Coordinates of N, CA and C and ligand atoms in Angstrom, one line a residue:
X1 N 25.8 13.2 -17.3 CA 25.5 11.9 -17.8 C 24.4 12.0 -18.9
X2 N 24.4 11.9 -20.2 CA 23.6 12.1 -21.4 C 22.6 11.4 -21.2
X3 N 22.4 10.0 -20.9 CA 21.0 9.1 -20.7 C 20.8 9.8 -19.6
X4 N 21.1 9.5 -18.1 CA 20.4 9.7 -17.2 C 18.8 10.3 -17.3
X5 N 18.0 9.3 -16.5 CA 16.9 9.2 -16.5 C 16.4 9.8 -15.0
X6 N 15.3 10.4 -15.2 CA 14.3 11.1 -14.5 C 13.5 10.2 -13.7
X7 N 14.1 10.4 -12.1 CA 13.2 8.8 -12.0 C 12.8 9.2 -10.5
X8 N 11.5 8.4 -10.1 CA 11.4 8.9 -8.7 C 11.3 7.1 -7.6
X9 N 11.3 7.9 -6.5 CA 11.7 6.4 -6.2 C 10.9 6.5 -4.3
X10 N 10.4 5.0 -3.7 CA 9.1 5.4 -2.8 C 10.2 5.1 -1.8
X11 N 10.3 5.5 -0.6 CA 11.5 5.5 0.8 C 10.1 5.2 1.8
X12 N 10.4 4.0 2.7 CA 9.8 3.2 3.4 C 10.9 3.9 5.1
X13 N 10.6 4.5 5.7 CA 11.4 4.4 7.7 C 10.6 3.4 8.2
X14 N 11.2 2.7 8.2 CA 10.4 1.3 9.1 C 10.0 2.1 10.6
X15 N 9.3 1.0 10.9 CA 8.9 1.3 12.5 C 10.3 1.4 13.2
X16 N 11.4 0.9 12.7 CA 12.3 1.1 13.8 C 12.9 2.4 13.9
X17 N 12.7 3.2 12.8 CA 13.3 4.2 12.1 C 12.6 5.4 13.2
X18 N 11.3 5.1 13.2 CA 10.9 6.5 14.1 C 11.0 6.0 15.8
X19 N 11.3 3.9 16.0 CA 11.1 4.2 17.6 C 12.3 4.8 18.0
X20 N 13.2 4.9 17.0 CA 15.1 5.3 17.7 C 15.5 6.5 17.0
X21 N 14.0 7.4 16.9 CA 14.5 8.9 16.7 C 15.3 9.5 15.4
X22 N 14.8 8.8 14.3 CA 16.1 8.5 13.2 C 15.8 9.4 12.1
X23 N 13.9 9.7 12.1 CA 13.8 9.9 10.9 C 14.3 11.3 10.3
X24 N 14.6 12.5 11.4 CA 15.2 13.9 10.7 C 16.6 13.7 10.0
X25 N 17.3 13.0 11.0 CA 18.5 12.4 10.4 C 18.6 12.0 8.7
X26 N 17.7 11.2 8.4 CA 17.5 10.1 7.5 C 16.9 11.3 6.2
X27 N 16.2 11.7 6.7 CA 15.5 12.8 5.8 C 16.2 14.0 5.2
X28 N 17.2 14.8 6.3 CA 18.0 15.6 6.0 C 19.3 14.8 5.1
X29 N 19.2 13.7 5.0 CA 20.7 12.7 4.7 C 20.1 13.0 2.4
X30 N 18.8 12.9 2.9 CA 18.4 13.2 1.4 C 18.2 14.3 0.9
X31 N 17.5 15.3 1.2 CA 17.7 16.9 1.1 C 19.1 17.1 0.5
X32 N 20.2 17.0 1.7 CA 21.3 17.2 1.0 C 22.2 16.8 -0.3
X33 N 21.4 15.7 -0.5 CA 21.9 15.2 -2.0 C 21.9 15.8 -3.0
X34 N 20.4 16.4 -2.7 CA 20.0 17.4 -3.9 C 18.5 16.4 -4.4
X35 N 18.1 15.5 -3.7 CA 17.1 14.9 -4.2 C 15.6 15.9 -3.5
X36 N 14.2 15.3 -4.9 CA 12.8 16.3 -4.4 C 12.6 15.5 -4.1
X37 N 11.7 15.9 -2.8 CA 10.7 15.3 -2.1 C 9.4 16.0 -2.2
X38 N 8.6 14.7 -2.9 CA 7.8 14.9 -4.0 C 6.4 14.4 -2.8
X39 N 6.3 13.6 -1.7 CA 5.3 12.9 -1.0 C 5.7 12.8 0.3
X40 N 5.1 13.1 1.3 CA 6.0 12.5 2.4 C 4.7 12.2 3.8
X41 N 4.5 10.9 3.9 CA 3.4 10.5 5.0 C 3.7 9.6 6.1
X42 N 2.9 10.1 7.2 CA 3.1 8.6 8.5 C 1.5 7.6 8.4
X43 N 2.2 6.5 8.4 CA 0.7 5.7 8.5 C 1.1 4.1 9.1
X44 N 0.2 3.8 8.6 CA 0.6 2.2 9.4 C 0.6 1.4 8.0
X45 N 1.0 0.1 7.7 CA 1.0 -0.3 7.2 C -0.2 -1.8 7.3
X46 N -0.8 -2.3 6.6 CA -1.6 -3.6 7.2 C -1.5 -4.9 6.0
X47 N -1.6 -5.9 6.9 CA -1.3 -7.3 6.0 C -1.5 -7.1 4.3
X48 N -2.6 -6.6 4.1 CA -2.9 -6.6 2.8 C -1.8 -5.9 1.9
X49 N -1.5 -5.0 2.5 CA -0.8 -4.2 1.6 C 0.7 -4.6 2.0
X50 N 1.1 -5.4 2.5 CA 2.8 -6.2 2.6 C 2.3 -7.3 1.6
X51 N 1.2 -7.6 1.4 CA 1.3 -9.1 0.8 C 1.5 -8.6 -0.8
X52 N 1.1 -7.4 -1.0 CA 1.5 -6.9 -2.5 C 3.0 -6.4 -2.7
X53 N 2.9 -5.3 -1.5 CA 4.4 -4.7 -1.2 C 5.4 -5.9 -1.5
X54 N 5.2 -7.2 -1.0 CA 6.4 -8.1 -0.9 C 6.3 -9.5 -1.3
X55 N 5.4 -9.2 -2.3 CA 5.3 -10.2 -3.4 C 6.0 -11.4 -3.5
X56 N 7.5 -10.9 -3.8 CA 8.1 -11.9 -4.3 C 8.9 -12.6 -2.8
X57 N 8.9 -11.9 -1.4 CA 9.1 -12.8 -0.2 C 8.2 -13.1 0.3
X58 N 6.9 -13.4 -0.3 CA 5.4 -14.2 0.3 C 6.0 -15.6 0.7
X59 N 6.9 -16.4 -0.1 CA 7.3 -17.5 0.2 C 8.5 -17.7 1.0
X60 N 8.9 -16.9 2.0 CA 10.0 -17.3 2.4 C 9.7 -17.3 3.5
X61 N 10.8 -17.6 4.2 CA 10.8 -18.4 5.8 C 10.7 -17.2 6.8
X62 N 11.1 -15.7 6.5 CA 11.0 -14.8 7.0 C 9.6 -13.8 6.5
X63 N 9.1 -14.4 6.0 CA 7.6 -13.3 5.9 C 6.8 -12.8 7.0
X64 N 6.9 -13.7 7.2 CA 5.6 -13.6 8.5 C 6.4 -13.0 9.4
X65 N 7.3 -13.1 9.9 CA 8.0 -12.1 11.0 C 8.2 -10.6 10.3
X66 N 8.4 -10.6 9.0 CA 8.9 -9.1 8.3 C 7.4 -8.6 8.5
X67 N 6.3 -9.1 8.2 CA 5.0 -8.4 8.2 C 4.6 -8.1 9.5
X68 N 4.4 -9.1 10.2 CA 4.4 -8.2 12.2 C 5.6 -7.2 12.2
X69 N 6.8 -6.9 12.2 CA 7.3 -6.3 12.4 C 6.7 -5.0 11.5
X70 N 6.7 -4.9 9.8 CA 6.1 -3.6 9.4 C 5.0 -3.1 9.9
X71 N 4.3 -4.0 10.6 CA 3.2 -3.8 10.9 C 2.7 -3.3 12.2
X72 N 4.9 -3.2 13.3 CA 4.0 -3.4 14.6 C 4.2 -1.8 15.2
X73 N 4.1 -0.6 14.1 CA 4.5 0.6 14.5 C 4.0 1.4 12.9
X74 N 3.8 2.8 13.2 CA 3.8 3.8 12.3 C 5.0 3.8 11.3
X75 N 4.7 3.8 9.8 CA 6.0 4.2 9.1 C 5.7 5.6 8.9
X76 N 7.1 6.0 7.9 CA 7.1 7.5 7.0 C 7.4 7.0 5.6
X77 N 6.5 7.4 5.1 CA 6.5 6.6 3.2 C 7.0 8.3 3.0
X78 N 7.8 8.2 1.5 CA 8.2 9.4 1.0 C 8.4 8.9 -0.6
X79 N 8.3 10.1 -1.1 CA 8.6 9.5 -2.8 C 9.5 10.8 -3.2
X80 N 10.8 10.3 -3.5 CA 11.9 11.4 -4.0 C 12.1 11.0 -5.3
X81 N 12.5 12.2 -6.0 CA 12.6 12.5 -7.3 C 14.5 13.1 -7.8
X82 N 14.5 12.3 -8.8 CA 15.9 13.1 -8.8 C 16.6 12.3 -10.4
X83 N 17.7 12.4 -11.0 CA 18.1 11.3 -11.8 C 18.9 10.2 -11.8
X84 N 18.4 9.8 -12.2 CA 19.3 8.3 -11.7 C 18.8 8.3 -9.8
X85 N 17.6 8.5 -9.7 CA 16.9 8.3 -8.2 C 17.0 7.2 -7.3
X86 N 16.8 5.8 -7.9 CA 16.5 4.8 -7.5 C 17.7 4.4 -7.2
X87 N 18.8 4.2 -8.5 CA 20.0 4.0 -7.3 C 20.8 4.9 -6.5
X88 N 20.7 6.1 -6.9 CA 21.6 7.0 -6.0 C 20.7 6.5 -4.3
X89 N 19.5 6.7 -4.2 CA 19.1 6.7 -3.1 C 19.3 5.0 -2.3
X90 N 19.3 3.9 -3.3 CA 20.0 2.7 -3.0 C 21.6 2.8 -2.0
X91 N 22.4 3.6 -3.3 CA 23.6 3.8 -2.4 C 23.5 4.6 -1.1
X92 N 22.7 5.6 -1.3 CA 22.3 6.2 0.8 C 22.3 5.1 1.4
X93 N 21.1 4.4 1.1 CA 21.0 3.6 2.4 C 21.6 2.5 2.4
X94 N 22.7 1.7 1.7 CA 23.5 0.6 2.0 C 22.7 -0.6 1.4
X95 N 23.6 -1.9 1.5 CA 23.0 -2.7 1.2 C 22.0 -3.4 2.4
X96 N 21.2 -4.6 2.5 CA 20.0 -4.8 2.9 C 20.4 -5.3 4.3
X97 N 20.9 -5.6 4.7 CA 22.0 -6.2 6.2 C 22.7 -5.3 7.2
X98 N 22.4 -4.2 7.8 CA 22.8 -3.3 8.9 C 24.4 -3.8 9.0
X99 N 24.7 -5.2 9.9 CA 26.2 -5.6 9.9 C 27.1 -5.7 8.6
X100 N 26.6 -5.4 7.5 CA 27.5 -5.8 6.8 C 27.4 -4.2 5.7
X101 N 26.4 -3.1 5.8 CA 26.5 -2.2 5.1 C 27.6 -1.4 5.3
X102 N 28.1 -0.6 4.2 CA 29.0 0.8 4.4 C 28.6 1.5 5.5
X103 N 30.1 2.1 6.2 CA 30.1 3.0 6.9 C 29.4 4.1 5.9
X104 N 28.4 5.3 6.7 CA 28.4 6.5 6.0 C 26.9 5.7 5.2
X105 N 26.8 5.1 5.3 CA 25.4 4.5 4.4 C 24.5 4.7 5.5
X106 N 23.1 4.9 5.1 CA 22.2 5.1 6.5 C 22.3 3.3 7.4
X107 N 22.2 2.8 6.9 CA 22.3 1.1 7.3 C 23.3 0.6 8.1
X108 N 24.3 1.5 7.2 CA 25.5 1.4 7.6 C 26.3 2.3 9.4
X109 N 25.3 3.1 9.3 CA 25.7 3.9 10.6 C 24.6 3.7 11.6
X110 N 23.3 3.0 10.8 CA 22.0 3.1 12.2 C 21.5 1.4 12.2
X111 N 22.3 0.8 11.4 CA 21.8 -0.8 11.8 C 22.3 -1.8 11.8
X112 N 22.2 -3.1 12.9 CA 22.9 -3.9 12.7 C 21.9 -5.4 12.9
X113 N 21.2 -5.0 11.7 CA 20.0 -6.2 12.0 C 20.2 -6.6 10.1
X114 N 19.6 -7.4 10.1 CA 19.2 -7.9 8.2 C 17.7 -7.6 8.4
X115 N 16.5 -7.7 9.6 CA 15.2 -7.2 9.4 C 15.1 -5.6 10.0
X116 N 16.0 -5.4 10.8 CA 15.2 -4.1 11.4 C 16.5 -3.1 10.8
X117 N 16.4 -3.0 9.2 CA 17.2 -2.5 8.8 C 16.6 -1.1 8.1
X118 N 15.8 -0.4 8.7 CA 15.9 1.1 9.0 C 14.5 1.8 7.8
X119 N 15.5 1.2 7.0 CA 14.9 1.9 5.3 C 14.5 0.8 4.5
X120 N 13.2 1.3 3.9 CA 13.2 0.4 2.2 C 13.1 1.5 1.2
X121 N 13.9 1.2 0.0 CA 13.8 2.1 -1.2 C 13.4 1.2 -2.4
X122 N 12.9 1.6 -3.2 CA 12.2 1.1 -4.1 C 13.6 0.7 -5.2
X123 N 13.6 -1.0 -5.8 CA 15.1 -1.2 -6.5 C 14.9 -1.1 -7.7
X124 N 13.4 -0.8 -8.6 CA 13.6 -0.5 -10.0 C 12.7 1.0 -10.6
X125 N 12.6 1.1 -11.6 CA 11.7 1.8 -12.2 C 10.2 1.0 -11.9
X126 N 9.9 -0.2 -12.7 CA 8.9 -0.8 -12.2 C 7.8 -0.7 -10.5
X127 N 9.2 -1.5 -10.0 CA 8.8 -1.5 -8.6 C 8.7 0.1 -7.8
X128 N 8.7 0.9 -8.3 CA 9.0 2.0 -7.9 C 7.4 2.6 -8.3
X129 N 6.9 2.2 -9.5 CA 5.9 2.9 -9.7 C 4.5 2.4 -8.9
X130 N 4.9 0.5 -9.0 CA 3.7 -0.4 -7.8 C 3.9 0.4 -6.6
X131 N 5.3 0.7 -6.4 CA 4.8 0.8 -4.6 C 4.4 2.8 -4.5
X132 N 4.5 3.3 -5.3 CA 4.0 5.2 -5.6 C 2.5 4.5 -5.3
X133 N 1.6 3.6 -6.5 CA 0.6 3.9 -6.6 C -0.1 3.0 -5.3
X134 N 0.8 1.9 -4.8 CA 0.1 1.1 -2.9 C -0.1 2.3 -2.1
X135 N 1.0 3.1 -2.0 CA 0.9 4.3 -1.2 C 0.2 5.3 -1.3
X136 N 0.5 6.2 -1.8 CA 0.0 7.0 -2.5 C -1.0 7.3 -3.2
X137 N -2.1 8.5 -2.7 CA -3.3 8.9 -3.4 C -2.3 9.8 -4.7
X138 N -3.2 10.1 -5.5 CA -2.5 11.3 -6.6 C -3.0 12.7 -6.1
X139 N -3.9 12.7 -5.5 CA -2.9 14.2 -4.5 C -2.8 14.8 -3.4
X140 N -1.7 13.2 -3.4 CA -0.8 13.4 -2.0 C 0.9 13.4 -2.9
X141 N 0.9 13.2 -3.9 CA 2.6 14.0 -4.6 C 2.1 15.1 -5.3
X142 N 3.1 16.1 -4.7 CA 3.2 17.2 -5.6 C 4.2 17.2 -6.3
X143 N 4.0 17.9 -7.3 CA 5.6 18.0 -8.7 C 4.9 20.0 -8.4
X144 N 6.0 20.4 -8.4 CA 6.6 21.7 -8.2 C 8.1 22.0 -8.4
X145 N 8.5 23.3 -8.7 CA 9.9 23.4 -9.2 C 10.6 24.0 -8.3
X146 N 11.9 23.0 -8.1 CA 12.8 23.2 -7.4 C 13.7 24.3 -7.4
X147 N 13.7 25.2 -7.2 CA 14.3 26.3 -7.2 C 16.3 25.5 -7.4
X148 N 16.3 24.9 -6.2 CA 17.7 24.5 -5.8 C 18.4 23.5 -6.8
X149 N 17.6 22.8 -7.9 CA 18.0 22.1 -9.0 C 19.1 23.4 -10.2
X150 N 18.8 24.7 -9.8 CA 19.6 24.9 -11.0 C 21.0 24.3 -10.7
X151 N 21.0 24.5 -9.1 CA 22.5 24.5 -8.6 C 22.7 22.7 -8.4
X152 N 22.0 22.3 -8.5 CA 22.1 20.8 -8.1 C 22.7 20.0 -9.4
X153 N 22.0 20.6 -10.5 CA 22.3 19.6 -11.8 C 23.0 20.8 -12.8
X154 N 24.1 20.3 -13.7 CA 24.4 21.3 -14.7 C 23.2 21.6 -15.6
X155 N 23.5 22.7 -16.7 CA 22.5 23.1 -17.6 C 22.3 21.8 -18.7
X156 N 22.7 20.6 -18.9 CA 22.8 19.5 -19.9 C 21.4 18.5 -19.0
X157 N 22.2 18.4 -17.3 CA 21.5 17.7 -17.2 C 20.0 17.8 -16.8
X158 N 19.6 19.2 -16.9 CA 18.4 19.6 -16.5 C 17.6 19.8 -17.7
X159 N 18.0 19.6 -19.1 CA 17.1 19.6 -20.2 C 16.9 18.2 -21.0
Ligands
CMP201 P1 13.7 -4.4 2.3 O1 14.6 -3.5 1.6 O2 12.4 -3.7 2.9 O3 13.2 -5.6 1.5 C1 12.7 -6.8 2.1 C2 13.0 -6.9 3.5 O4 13.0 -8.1 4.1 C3 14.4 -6.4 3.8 O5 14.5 -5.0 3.6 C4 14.7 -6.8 5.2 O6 14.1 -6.0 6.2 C5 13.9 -8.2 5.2 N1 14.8 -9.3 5.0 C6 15.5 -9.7 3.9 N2 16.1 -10.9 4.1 C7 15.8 -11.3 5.4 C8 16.1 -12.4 6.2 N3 16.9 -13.4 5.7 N4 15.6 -12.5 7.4 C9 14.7 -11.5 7.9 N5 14.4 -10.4 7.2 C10 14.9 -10.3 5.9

């Protein structure tokens, strides 16, 4: 793909993701794509930082249950790197609704909720770089060369 863009993108395992044993699963589901994993942390998440994270659902009728729920367990933040990152890693994990995602999508095979739906991935370039820098100190990603990219990308798309 001649444009294809160089993009990294922030991966949220909700709390439900580690209480139901998910996260090697979930982790290895990326590895295999061929995507880097450039960051990778457990922490908790607190009000302050959902009210930025989720800006634009501040006003909905489901906020306040989405933020106790991020809130009520340890996540795994990760920032993967790859091209065209943000949506390939979109299509891993399905659309936003466990019942209604693809088979073979992580959502699709570990959820059947619209909130305790496993994963968040970051849906733009933009939003990708707010939620790197909420998370994320600068050095806690490393950029290092992937050995396994020769084999991952042809010689076009790696220059
Ligand atoms: P996420 O990709 O993290 O982005 C916003 C989150 O809000 C979404 O995944 C769901 O977990 C949650 N969400 C979206 N719509 C609803 C809804 N109607 N009711 C409850 N939770 C929702």
């Amino acid at each position: 793909m001649a444009n294809a863009q160089l993009q990294k993108s922030v991966v949220l395992l909700k709390p439900d993701a580690l209480q139901r044993g998910l996260v090697g699963n979930i982790i290895s589901r990326f590895e295999k794509k061929g995507l880097k994993l450039m960051a990778l942390k457990m922490m908790y998440l607190n009000q302050e930082m959902l009210e930025k994270w989720y800006e634009h659902h501040k006003e909905k009728p489901f906020f306040a249950d989405l933020t106790s729920f991020m809130t009520s367990g340890p996540i795994v933040a990760m920032l993967w790197e790859g091209l065209e990152c943000i949506a390939a890693v979109r299509k891993l994990c399905g659309v936003t609704t466990g019942y209604e995602a693809e088979a073979g999508s992580i959502r699709g095979d570990f959820s059947m909720s619209q909130q305790h739906n496993v994963i968040h991935a970051s849906d733009s370039p933009e939003t990708a770089k707010k939620e790197q820098e909420l998370i994320f100190d600068k050095d806690e990603v490393f950029d290092y060369d992937k050995g396994e990219y020769l084999w991952v990308y042809s010689l076009e798309e790696r220059n």
